[in-house]
XYZ file of C-alpha atoms in Angstrom:
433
model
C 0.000 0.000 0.000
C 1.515 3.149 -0.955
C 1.660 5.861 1.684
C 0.997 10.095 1.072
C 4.343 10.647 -0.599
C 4.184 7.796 -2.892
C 0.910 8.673 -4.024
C 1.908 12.379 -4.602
C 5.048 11.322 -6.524
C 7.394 12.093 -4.058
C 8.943 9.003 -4.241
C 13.392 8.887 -3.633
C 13.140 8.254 -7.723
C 11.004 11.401 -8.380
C 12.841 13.968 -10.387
C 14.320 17.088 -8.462
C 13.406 20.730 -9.893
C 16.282 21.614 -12.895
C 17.214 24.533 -10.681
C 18.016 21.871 -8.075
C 19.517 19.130 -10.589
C 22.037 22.621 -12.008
C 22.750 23.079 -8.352
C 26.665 23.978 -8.818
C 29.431 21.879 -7.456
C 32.027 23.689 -6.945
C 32.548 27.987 -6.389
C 34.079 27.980 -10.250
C 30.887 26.891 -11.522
C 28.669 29.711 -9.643
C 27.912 32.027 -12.439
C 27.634 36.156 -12.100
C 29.337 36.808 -9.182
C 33.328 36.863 -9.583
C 34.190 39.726 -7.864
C 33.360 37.539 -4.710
C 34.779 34.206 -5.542
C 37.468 34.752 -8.416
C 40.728 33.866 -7.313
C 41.244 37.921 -6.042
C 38.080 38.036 -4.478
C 37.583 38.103 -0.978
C 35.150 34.983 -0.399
C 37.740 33.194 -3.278
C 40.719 34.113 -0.849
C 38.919 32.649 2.193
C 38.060 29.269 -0.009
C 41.773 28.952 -0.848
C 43.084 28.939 2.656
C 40.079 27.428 4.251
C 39.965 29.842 6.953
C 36.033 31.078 6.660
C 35.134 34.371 8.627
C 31.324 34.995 9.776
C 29.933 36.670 6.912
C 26.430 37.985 5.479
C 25.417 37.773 1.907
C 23.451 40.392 0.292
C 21.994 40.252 -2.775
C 18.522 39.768 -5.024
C 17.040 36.447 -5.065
C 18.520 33.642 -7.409
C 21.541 34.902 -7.332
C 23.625 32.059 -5.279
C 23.313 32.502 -1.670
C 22.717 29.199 -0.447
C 24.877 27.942 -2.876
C 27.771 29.506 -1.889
C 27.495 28.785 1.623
C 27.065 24.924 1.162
C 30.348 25.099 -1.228
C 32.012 27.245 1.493
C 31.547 24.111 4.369
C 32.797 22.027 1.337
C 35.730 23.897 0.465
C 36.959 24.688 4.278
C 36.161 21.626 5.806
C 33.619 22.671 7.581
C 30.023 21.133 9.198
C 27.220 22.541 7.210
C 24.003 23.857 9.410
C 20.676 25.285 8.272
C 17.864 27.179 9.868
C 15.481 30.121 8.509
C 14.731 32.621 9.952
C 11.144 32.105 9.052
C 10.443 28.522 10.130
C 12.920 28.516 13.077
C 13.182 29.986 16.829
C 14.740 30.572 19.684
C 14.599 26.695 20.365
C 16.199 25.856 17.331
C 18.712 28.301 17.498
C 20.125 26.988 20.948
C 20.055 23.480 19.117
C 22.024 24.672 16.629
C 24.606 26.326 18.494
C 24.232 23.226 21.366
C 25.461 20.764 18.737
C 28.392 23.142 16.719
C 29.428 23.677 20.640
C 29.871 19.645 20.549
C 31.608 19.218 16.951
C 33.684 21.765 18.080
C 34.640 20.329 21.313
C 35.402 16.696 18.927
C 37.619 18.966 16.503
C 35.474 19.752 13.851
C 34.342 23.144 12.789
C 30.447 24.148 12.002
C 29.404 27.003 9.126
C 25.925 28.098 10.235
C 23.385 29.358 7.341
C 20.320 31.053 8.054
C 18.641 31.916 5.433
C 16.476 35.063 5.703
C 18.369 36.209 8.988
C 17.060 39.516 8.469
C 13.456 37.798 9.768
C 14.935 37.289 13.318
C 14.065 40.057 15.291
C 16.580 42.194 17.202
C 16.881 39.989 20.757
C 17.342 37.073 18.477
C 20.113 38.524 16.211
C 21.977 38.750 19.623
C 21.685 35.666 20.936
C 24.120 34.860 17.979
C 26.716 37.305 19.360
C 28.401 34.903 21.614
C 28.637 32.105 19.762
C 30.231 34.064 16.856
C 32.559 35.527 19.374
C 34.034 32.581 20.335
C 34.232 30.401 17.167
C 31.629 28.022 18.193
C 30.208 28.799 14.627
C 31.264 30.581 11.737
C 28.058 32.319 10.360
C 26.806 32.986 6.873
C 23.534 34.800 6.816
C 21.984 35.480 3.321
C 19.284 37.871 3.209
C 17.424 40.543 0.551
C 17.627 43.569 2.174
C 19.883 46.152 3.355
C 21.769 44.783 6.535
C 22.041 48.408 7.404
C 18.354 48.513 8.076
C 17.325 45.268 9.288
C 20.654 43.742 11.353
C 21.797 44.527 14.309
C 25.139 46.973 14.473
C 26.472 44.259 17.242
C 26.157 41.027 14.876
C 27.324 43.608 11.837
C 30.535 44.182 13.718
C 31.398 40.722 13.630
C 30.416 40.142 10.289
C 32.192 41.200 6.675
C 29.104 41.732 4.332
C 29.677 40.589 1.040
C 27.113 42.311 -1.700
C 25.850 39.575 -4.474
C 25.404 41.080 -7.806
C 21.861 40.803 -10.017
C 22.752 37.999 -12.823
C 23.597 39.659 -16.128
C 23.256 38.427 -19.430
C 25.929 36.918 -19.481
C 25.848 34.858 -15.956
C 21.778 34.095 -17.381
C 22.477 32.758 -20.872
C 25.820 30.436 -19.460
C 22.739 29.070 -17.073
C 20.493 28.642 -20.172
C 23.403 26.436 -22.113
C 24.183 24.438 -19.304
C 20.616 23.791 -19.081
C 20.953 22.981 -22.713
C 23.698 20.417 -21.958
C 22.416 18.824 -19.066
C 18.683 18.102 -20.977
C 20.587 17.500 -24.543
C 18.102 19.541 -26.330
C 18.134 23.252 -27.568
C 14.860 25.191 -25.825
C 12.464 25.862 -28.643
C 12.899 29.451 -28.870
C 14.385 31.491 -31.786
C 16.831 34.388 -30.746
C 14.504 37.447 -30.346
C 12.559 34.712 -27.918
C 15.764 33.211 -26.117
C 16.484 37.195 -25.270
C 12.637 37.646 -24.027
C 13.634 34.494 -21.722
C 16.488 36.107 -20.374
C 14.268 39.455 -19.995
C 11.722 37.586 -18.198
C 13.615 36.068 -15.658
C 14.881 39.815 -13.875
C 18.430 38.700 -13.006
C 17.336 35.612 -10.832
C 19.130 32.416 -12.146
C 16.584 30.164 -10.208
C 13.653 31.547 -11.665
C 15.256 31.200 -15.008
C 15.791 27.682 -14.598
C 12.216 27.137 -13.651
C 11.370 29.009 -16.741
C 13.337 26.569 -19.147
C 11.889 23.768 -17.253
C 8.344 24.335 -18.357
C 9.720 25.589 -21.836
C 11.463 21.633 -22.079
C 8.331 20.276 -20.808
C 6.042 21.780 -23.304
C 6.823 19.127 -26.355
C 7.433 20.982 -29.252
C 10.019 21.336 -31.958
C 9.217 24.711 -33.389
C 10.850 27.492 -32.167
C 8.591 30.026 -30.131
C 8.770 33.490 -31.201
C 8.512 36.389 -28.613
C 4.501 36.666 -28.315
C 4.336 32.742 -28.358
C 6.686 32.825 -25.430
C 5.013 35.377 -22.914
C 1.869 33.122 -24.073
C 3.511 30.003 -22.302
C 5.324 32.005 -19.272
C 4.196 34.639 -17.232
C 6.580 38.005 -16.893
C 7.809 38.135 -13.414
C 6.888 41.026 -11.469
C 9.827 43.553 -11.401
C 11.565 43.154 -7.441
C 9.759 46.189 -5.368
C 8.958 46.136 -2.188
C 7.360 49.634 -0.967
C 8.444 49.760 2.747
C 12.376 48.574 2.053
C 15.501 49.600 0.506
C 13.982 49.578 -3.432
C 11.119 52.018 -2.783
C 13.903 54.488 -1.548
C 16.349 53.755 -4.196
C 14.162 54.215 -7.243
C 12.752 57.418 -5.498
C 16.129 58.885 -5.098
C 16.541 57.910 -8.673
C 13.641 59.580 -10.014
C 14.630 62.809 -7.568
C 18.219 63.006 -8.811
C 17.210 62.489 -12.612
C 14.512 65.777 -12.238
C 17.635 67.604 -10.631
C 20.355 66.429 -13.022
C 17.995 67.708 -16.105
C 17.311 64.161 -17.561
C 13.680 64.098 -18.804
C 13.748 60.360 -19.678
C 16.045 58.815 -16.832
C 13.257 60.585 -14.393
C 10.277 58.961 -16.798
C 12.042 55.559 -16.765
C 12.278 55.479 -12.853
C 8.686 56.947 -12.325
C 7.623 53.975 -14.985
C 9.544 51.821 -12.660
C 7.886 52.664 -9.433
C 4.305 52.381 -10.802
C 5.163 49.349 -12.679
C 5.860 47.579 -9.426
C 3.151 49.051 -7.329
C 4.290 52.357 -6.058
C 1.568 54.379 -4.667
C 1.017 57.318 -7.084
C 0.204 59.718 -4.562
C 3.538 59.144 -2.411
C 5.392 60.077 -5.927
C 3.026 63.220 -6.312
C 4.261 64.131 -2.832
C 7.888 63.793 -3.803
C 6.965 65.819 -6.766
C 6.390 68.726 -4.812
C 9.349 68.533 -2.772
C 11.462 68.201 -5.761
C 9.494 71.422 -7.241
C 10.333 73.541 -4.306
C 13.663 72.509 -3.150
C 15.842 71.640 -6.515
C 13.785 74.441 -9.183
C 12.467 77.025 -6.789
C 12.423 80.578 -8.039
C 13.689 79.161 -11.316
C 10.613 78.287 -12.787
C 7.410 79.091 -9.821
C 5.244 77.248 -12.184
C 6.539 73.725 -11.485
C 5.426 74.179 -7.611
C 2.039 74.964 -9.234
C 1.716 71.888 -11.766
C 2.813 69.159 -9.020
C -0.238 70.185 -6.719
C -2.234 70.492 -10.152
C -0.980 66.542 -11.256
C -1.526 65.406 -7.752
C -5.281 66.435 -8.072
C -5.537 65.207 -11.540
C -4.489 62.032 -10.356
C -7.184 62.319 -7.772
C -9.916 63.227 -10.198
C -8.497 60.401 -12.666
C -6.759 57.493 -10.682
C -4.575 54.442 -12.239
C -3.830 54.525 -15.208
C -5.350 57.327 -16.719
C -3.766 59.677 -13.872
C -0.364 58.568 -14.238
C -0.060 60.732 -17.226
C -0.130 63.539 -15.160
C 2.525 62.904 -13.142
C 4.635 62.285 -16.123
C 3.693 65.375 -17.737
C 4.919 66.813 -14.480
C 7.990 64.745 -14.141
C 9.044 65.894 -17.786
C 8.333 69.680 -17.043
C 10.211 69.590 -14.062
C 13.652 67.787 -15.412
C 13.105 70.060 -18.737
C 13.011 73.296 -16.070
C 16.045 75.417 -15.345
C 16.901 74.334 -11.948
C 17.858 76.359 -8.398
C 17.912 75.449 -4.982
C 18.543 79.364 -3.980
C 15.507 79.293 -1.606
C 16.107 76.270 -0.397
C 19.230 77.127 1.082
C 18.598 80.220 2.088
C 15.621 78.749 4.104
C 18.726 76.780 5.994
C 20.830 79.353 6.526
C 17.310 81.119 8.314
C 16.693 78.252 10.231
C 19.955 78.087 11.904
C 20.282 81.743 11.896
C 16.881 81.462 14.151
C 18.413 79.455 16.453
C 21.565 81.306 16.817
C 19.990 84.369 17.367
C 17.424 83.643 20.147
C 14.491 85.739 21.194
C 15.820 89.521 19.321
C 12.754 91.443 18.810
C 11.984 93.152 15.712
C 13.016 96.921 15.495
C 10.711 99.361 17.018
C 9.534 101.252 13.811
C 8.120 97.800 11.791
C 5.959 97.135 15.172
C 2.271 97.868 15.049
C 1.295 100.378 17.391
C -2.750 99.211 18.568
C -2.797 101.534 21.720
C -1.356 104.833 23.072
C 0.715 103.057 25.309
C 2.609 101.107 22.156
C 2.601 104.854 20.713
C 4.404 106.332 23.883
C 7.050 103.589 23.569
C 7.967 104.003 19.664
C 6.424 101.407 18.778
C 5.744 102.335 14.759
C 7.767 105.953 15.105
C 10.002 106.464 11.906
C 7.760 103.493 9.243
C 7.625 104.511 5.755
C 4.954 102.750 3.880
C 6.653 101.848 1.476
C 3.549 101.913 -1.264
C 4.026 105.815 -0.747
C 7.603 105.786 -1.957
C 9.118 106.276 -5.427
C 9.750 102.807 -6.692
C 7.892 101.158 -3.965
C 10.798 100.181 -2.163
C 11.859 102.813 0.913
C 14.734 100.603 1.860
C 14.496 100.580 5.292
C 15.892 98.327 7.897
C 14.018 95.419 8.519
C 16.658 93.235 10.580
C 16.540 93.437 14.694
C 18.605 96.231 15.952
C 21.876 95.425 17.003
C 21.847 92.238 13.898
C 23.946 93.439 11.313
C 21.780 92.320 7.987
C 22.393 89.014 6.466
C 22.218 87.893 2.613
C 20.262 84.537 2.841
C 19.038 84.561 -0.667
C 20.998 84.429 -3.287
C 18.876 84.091 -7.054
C 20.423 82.430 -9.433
C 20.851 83.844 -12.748
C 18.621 81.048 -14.195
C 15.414 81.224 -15.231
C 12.615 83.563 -14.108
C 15.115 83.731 -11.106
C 17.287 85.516 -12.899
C 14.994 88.711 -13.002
C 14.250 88.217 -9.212
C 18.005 88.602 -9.237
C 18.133 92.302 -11.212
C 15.554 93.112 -8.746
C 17.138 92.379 -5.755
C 20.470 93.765 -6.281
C 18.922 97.033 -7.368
C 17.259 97.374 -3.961
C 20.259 96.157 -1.966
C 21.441 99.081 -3.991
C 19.395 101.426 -2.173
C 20.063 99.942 1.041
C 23.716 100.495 0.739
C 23.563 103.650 -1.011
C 20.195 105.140 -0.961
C 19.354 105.118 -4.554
């Protein structure tokens, strides 16, 4: 009688996933990431004189982390553990580091992986601490996101972190011919098709290989073209996450394309945020930040169409609105730029605070009752509507506070006439015409 798993076709003679079967042996066969394991690289250098440091792997997913850590215990000699964050706790974690106390104790050293470690919270991430400390295990922990953000500074101080790069091309397509090899059949695709593959899969080897797997599985002989393919297969979503490290770095991409003047860098990234499920209105609200502190007094109408696409976006939603915001996006990096008023709103600020309580002088006060009259308060104003030019260039600064130059236009734009206009009243100030 056949049990659950026999039934299901999990039998010990049921075919592993390709991914799984590709699996490399050795670090010379892990494609992509060089700089790490080449002979000069650092994780190479450890391999070589099997001496392994505690380490954390960063990097996209499918690009090798498990895989170098179990070829890492190969190499070095070492006892190979895993745990995940996500299934595992703090009972499984003393097990762990219970039993590499033991192997250790009997001569033999123990390389730790946990998978996900950025999942453990912050107590856990210290109960590692010790451990590390004192060699009872040398620790590889592979995770997604920034270790900045998510680990602990403690566990990062004992830890070199080691960045994994996205698979290129290149790294993809040696994956697709050794796929090739290992199956002894070409994948039915012709070469616009074999690059839409490649496209598809986003830099992540694994899901590659899971692609080509249902490719080899489909039975047929004539090569797919492009639309065929995406017929079979299903695009992978682009990598986005909108509470980690990607929301912020395509957001400072989009910001620093509007201020470096490149109209279609800034339309790519805003195409990449909405594309993987940005919310519109937190890009409107950048928008207007980027409109005020980066273009200013350079072109006053950008400040005016970011509100204006944020409420067309409102009045339209996805996708219809999104036009809007690209309209704004383009007006803004085609816009001469200046961040005059936004640094001359720091220089206030701290200027504020340096300068305490001073009162305004006496002749810019409003004088409400006799009392305020008695004291000065208003003595000596000229309105300046009632002067010759409308300026009367009169002090404006607390008395004793020599006057500062906060704001300095930039000769750019519709600033640039702000600028004539300004230094022909400081004129008058200084000279009195």
């Amino acid at each position: 009688m056949s049990d659950l798993f026999q039934a299901a076709g999990l039998t010990p003679h049921a075919p592993s996933p390709l991914a799984d079967r590709l699996r490399p042996q050795t670090l010379e066969e892990v494609v992509g990431q060089e700089h790490l394991l080449g002979p000069e690289g650092p994780i190479g250098r450890m391999a070589a004189a099997k001496r392994l440091a505690s380490m954390i792997l960063w990097g996209p997913p499918g690009t090798g982390k498990t895989t170098i850590a179990r070829l890492l215990a190969k190499a070095g000699g070492y006892e190979f553990m895993q745990i995940s964050a996500v299934f595992s706790g703090v009972a499984d974690l003393k097990k762990a580091f219970e039993q590499a106390r033991m192997r250790r104790q009997a001569g033999q050293s123990t390389l730790l992986f946990v998978d996900e470690i950025h999942r453990f919270n912050r107590a856990q991430q210290d109960g590692f601490l010790p451990f590390v400390e004192e060699g009872i295990v040398t620790l590889v922990g592979a995770t997604t996101e920034n270790p900045s953000f998510e680990l602990n500074g403690a566990l990062l101080s004992r830890c070199q972190v080691f960045v994994l790069k996205r698979l290129d091309e290149e790294a993809l397509e040696a994956l697709l011919v050794k796929a090739e090899t290992a199956e002894n059949r070409k994948l039915p695709l012709d070469e616009e098709a074999r690059s839409t593959l490649i496209a598809m899969a986003d830099g992540d080897g694994r899901y590659l290989l899971t692609l080509t797997e249902t490719l080899l599985a489909i039975g047929t002989d004539t090569p797919l073209n492009p639309t065929q393919l995406t017929q079979f297969l299903q695009k992978r979503r682009p990598a986005y996450d909108k509470n980690r490290e990607e929301h912020y770095n395509l957001i400072s991409a989009l910001h620093k394309s509007v201020r470096g003047s490149d109209p279609d860098a800034a339309l790519y990234w805003l195409a990449r945020m909405l594309e993987g499920g940005e919310d519109p209105l937190f890009i409107a609200r950048r928008l207007v930040r980027m409109a005020a502190e980066d273009i200013g007094a350079a072109d006053p109408l950008s400040l005016l169409l970011t509100t204006a696409a944020k409420d067309a976006y409102d009045f339209l939603g996805s996708p219809e609105g999104e036009l809007a915001l690209a309209q704004c996006v383009v007006h803004m990096a085609s816009a001469p730029k200046s961040n005059a008023v936004y640094n001359a709103y720091k220089a206030a600020r701290r200027l504020a605070k340096e300068t305490g309580s001073l009162s305004p002088p006496a002749h810019i006060l409003n004088a409400p009752t006799k009392l305020m009259k008695t004291l000065g308060y208003g003595d000596g104003y000229a309105y300046d509507h009632d002067v010759e030019g409308g300026v009367s260039g009169q002090n404006y600064w607390p008395d004793g506070m020599e006057r500062q130059t906060l704001y300095e236009p930039k000769p750019i734009g519709a600033e640039a006439k702000v600028k004539e206009r300004l230094d022909a009243w400081n004129r008058l100030r200084r000279d009195g015409k």
